[in-house]
mmCIF file of C-alpha atoms in Angstrom:
data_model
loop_
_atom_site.group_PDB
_atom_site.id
_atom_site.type_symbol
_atom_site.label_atom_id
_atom_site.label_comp_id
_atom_site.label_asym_id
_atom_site.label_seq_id
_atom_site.Cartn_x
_atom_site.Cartn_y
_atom_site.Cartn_z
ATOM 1 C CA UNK I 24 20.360 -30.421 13.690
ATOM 2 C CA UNK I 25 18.159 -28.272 15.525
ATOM 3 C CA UNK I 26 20.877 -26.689 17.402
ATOM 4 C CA UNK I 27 22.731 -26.346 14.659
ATOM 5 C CA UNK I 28 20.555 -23.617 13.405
ATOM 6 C CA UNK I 29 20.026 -22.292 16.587
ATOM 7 C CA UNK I 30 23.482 -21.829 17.282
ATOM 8 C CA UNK I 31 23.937 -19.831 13.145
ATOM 9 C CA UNK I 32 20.631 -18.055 13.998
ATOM 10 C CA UNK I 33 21.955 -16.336 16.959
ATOM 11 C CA UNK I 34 25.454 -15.686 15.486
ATOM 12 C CA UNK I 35 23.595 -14.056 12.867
ATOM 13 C CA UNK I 36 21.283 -11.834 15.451
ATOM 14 C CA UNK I 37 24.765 -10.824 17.558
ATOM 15 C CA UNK I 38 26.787 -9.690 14.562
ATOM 16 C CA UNK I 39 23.278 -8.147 12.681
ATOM 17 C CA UNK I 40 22.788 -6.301 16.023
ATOM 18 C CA UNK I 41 26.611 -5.582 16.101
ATOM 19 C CA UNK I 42 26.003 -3.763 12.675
ATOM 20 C CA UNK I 43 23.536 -2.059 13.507
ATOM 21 C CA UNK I 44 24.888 -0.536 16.969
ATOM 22 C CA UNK I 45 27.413 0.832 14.407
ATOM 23 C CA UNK I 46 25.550 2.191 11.839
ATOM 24 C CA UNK I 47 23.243 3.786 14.624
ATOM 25 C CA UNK I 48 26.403 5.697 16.022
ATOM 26 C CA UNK I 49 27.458 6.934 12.607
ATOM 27 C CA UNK I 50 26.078 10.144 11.763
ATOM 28 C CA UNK I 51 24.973 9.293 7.792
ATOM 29 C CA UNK I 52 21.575 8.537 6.762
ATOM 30 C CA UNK I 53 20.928 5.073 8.141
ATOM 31 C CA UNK I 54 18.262 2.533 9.149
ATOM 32 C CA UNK I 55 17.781 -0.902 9.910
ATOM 33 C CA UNK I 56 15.102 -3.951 10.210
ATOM 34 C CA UNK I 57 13.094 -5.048 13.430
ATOM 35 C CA UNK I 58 12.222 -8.645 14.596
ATOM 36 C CA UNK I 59 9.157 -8.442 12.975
ATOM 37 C CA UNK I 60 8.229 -8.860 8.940
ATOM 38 C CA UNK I 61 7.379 -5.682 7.782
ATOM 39 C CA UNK I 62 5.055 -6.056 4.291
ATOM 40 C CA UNK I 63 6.215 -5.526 0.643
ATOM 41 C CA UNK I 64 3.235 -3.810 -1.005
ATOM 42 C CA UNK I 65 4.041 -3.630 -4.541
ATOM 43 C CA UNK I 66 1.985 -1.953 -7.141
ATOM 44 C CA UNK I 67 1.948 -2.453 -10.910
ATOM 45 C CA UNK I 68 0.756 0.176 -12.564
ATOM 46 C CA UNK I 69 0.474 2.609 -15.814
ATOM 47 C CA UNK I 70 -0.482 5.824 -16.487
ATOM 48 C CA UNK I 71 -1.815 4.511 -20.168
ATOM 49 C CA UNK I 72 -4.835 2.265 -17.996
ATOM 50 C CA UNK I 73 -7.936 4.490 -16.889
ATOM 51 C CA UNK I 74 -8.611 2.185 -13.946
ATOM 52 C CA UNK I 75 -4.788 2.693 -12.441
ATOM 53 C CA UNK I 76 -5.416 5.933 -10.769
ATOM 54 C CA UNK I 77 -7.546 5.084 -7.971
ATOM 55 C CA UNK I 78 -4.723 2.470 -6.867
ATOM 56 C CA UNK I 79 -2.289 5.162 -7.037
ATOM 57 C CA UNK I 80 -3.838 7.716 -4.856
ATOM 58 C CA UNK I 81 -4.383 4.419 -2.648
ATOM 59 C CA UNK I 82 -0.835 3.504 -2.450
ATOM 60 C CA UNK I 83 0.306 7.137 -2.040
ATOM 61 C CA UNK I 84 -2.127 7.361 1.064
ATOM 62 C CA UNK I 85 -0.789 4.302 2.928
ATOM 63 C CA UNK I 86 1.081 6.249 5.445
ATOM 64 C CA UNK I 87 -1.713 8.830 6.437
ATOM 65 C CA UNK I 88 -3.626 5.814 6.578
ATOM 66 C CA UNK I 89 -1.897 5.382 9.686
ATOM 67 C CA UNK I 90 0.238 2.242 8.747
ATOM 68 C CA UNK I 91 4.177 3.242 9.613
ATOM 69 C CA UNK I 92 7.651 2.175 7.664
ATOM 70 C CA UNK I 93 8.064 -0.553 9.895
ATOM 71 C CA UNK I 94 4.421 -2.306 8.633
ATOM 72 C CA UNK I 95 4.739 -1.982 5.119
ATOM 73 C CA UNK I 96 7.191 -0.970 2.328
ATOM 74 C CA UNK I 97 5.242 0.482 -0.771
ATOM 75 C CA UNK I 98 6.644 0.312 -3.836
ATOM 76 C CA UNK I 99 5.145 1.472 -7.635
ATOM 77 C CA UNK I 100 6.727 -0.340 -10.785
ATOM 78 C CA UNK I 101 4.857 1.682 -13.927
ATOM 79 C CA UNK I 102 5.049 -1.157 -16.693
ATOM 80 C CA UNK I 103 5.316 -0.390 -20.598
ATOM 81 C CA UNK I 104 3.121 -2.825 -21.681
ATOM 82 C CA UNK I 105 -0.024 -0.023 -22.268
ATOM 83 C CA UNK I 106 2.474 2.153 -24.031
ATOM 84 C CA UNK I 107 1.032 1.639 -27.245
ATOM 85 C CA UNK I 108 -2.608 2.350 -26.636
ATOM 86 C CA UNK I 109 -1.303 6.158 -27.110
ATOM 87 C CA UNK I 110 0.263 7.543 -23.946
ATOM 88 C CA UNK I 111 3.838 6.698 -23.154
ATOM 89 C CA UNK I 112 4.596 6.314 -18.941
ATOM 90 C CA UNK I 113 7.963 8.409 -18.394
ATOM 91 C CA UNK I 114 7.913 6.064 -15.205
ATOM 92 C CA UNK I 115 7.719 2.712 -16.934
ATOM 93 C CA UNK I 116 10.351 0.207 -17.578
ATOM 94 C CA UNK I 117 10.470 -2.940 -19.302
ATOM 95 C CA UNK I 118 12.162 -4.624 -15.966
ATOM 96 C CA UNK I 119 9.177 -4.009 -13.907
ATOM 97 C CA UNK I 120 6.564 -5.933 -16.470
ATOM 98 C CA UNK I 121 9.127 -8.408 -16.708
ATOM 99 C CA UNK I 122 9.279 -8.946 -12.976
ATOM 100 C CA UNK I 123 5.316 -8.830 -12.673
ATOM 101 C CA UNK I 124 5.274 -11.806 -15.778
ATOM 102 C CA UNK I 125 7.582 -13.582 -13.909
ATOM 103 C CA UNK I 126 6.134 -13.531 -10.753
ATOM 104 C CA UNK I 127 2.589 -14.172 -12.364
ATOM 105 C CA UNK I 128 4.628 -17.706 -13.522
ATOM 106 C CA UNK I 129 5.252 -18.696 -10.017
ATOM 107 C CA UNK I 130 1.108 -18.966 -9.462
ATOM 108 C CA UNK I 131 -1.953 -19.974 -10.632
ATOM 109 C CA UNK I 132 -3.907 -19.040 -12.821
ATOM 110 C CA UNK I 133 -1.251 -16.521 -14.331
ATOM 111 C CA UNK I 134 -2.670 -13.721 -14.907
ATOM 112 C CA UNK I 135 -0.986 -10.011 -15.416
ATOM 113 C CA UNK I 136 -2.859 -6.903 -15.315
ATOM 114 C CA UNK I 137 -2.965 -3.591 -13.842
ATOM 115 C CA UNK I 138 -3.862 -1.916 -10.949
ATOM 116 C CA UNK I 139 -2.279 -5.370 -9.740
ATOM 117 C CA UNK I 140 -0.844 -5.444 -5.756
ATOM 118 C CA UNK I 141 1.438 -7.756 -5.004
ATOM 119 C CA UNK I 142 1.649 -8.495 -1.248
ATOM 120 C CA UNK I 143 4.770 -10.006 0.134
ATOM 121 C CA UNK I 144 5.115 -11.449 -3.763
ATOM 122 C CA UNK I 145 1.578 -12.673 -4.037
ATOM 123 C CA UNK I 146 -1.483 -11.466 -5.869
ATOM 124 C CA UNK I 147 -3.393 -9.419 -3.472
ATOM 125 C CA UNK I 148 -6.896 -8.002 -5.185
ATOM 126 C CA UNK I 149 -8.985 -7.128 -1.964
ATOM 127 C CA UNK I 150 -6.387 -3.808 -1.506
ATOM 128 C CA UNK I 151 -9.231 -1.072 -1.416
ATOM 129 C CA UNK I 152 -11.026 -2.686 1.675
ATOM 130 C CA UNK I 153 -10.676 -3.398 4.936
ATOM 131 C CA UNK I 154 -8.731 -6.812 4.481
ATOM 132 C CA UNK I 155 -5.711 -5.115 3.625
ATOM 133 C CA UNK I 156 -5.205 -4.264 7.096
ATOM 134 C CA UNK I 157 -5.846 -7.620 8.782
ATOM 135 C CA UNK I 158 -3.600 -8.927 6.138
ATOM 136 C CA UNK I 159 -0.781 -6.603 7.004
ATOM 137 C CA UNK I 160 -1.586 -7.103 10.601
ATOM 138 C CA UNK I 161 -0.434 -10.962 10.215
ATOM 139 C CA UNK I 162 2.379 -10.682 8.254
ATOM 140 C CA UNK I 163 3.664 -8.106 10.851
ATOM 141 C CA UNK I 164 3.166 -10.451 13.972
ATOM 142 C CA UNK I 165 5.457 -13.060 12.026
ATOM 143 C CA UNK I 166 9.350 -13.162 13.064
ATOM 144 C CA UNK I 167 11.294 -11.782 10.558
ATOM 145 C CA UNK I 168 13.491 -14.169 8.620
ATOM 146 C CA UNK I 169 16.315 -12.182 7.097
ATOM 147 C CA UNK I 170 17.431 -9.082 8.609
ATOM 148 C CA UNK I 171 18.652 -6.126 6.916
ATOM 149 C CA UNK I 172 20.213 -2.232 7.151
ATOM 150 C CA UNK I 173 20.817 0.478 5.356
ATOM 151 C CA UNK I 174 22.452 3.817 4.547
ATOM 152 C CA UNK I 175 22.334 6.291 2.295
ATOM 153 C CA UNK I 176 25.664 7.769 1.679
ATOM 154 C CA UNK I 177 25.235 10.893 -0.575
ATOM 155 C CA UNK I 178 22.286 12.360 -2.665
ATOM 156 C CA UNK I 179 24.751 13.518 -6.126
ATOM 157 C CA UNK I 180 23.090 14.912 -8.947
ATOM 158 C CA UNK I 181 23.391 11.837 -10.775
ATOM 159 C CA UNK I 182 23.000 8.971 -8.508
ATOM 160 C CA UNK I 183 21.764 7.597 -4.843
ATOM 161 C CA UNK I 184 24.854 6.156 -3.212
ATOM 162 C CA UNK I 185 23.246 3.560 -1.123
ATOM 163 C CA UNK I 186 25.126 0.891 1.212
ATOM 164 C CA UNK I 187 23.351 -2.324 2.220
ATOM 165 C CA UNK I 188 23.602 -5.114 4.579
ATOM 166 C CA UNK I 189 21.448 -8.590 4.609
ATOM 167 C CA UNK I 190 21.542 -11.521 6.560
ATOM 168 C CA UNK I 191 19.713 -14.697 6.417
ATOM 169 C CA UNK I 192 17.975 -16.016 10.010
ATOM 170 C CA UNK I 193 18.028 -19.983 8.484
ATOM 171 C CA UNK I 194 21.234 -21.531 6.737
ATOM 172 C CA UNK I 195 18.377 -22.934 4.360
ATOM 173 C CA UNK I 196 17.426 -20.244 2.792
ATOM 174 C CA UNK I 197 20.847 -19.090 1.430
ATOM 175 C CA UNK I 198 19.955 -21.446 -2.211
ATOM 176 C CA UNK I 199 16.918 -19.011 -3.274
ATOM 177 C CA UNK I 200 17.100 -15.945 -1.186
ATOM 178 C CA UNK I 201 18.467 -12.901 -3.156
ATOM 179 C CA UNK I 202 18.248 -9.085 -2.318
ATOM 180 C CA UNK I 203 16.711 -6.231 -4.589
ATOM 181 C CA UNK I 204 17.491 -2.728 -4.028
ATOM 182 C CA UNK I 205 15.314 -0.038 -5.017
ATOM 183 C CA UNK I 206 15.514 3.993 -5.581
ATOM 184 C CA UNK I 207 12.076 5.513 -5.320
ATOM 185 C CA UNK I 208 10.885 9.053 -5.456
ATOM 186 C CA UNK I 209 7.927 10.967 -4.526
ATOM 187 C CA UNK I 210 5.994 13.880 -5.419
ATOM 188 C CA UNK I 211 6.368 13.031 -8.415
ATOM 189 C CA UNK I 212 3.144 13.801 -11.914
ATOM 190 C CA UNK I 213 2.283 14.133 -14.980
ATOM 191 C CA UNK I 214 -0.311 16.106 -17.039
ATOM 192 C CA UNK I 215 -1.555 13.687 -19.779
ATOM 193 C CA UNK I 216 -1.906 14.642 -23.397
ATOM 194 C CA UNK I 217 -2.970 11.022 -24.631
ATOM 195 C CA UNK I 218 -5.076 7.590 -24.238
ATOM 196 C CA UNK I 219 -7.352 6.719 -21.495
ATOM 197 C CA UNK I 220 -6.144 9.314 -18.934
ATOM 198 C CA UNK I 221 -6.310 12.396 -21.420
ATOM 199 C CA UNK I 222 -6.694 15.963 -20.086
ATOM 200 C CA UNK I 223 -5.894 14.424 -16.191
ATOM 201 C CA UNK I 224 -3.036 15.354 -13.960
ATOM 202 C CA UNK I 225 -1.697 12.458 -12.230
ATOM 203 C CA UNK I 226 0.068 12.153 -9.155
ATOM 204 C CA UNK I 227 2.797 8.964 -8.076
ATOM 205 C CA UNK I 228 4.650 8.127 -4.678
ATOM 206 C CA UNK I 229 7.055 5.562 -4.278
ATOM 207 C CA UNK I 230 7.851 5.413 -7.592
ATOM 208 C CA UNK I 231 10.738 2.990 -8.734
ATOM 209 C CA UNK I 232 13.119 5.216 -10.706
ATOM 210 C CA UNK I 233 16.016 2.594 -10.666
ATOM 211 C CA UNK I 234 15.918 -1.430 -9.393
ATOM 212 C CA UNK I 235 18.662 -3.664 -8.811
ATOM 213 C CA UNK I 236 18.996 -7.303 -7.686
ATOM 214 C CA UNK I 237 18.304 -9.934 -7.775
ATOM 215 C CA UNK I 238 21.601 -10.440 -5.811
ATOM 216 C CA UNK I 239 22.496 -13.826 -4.433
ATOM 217 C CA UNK I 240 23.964 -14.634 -1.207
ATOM 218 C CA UNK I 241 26.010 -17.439 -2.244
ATOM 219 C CA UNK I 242 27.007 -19.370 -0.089
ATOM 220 C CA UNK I 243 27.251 -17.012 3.159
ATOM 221 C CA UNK I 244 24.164 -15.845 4.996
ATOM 222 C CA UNK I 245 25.229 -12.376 5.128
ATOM 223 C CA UNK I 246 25.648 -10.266 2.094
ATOM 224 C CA UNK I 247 27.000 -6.679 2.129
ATOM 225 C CA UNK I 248 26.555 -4.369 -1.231
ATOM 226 C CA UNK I 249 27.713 -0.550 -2.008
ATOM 227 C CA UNK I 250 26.117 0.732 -4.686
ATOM 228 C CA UNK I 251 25.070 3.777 -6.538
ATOM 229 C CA UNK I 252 21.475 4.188 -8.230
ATOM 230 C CA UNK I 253 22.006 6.298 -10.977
ATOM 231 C CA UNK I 254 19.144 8.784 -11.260
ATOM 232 C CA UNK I 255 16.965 10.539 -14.005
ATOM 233 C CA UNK I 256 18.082 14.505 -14.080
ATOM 234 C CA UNK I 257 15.584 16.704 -12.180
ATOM 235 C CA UNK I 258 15.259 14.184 -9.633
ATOM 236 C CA UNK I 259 14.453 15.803 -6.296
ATOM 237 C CA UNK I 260 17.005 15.156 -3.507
ATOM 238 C CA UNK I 261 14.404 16.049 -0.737
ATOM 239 C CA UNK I 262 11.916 13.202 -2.453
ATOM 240 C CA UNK I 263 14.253 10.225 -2.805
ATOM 241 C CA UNK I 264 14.953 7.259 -0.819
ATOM 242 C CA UNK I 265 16.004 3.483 -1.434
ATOM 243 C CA UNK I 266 14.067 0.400 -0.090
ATOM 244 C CA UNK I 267 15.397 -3.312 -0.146
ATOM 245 C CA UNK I 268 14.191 -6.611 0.593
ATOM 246 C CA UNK I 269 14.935 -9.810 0.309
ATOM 247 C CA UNK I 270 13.036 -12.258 -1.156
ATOM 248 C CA UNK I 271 12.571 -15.970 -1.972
ATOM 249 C CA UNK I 272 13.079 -16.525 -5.467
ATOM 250 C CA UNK I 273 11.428 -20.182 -5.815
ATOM 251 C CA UNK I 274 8.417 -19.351 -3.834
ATOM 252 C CA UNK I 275 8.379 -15.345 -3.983
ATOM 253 C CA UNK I 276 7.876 -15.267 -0.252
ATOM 254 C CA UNK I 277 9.205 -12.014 0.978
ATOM 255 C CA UNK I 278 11.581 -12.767 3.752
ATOM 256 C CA UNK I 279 11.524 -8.812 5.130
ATOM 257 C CA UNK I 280 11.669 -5.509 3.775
ATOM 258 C CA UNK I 281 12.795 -1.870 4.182
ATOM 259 C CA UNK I 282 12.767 1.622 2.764
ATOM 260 C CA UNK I 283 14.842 4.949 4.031
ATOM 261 C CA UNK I 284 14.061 8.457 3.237
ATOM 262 C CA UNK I 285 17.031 10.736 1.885
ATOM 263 C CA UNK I 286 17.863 12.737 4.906
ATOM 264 C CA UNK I 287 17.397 16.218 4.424
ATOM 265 C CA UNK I 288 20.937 18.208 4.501
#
């Protein structure tokens, strides 16, 4: 049995790598994963909740932090769920408190709140210290188990065209492992006229302007997507990019992640 898997794990690394080599010699935008997990750092968040901020500016400063693309893959999903207390988020969607709610299902206690971090899918609350980077550090030095590449085609005014590529590293994973896709954008603020952050200016990275997924593999271990992101108008080309990952769905166990810039053309 062992060899068994053996023998579909390294057909998988030969035609990922295969992929890859291609993709590399093609002059679009394009990236692809290492051998090594690289962290999903989601953060739910809301411009209506006083508190959110801080974890903001926190998640925006990963990267000068000195943690690189290939450690971690930050994402912000603005919820609606503080809408009412008197400030509508123009980033929030009802998908991304759904997604939190559900996640919050898969543990206990459930609990949903904001600034929340999710870390590879699980409640993460020591963010603002120093365990953050130990934590990263481990889920980094842990062979990857999916592998995954992408490309962005073309930047139109209206949509991201992205193409993506995923394959699983064990044939028993294919049952519960599905793929999201994600167009961010950065640079991105708003001047608040309303509810606890009246009179501020606040500033957002890695915002989540449009999420897809989750996409099955079926019953292959290699799924391949082309898709177009359609986009808010006034986006900025020169601030975009798309991440993906793929993730567990019974467990919410992250199997690896990955975000590209829009090249600049």
């Amino acid at each position: 049995m062992k060899s068994k898997h053996l023998l579909a794990a390294l057909a998988v690394t030969v035609t990922f790598a295969f992929t890859c080599a291609a993709r590399a010699a093609d002059p679009a935008c394009s990236t692809y994963s290492g051998p090594h997990t690289t962290a999903l750092v989601e953060l739910y968040t809301s411009e209506g909740c006083d508190s959110c901020p801080a974890a903001d500016h926190w998640l925006s400063s990963l990267f000068a932090q000195g943690f690189r693309p290939d450690q971690v893959v930050p994402l912000a999903l603005h919820v609606d769920y503080w809408d009412y207390i008197g400030w509508k988020d123009p980033f929030a969607k009802g998908e991304f408190s759904a997604r939190q709610r559900k996640l919050a299902q898969m543990k206990r206690p459930v609990m949903v709140y904001t600034p929340q971090v999710l870390l590879q899918g699980r409640d993460f609350r020591r963010w603002s210290g120093g365990e953050f980077a130990g934590e990263v550090k481990r889920i980094n030095s842990r062979p990857a188990r999916a592998r995954i590449a992408l490309a962005i085609r073309a930047v139109a005014p209206g949509a991201i065209h992205a193409e993506l590529s995923a394959m699983l590293i064990d044939p028993g994973e294919k049952k519960d492992a599905a793929v999201y896709l994600a167009a961010y954008e950065n640079r991105l603020a708003s001047d608040v006229a309303a509810g606890e952050n009246r009179g501020r200016r606040l500033e957002h990275d890695f915002v989540v302007r449009e999420w897809i997924g989750p996409i099955g593999f079926g019953e292959s271990l290699k799924l391949e997507e082309k898709r177009a992101l359609p986009l808010l108008p006034g986006a900025n080309s020169r601030q975009l990019g798309v991440a993906a990952f793929v993730q567990n769905r019974a467990t919410s166990d992250v199997l690896q992640a990955l975000m590209l810039p829009a090249c600049a053309g």
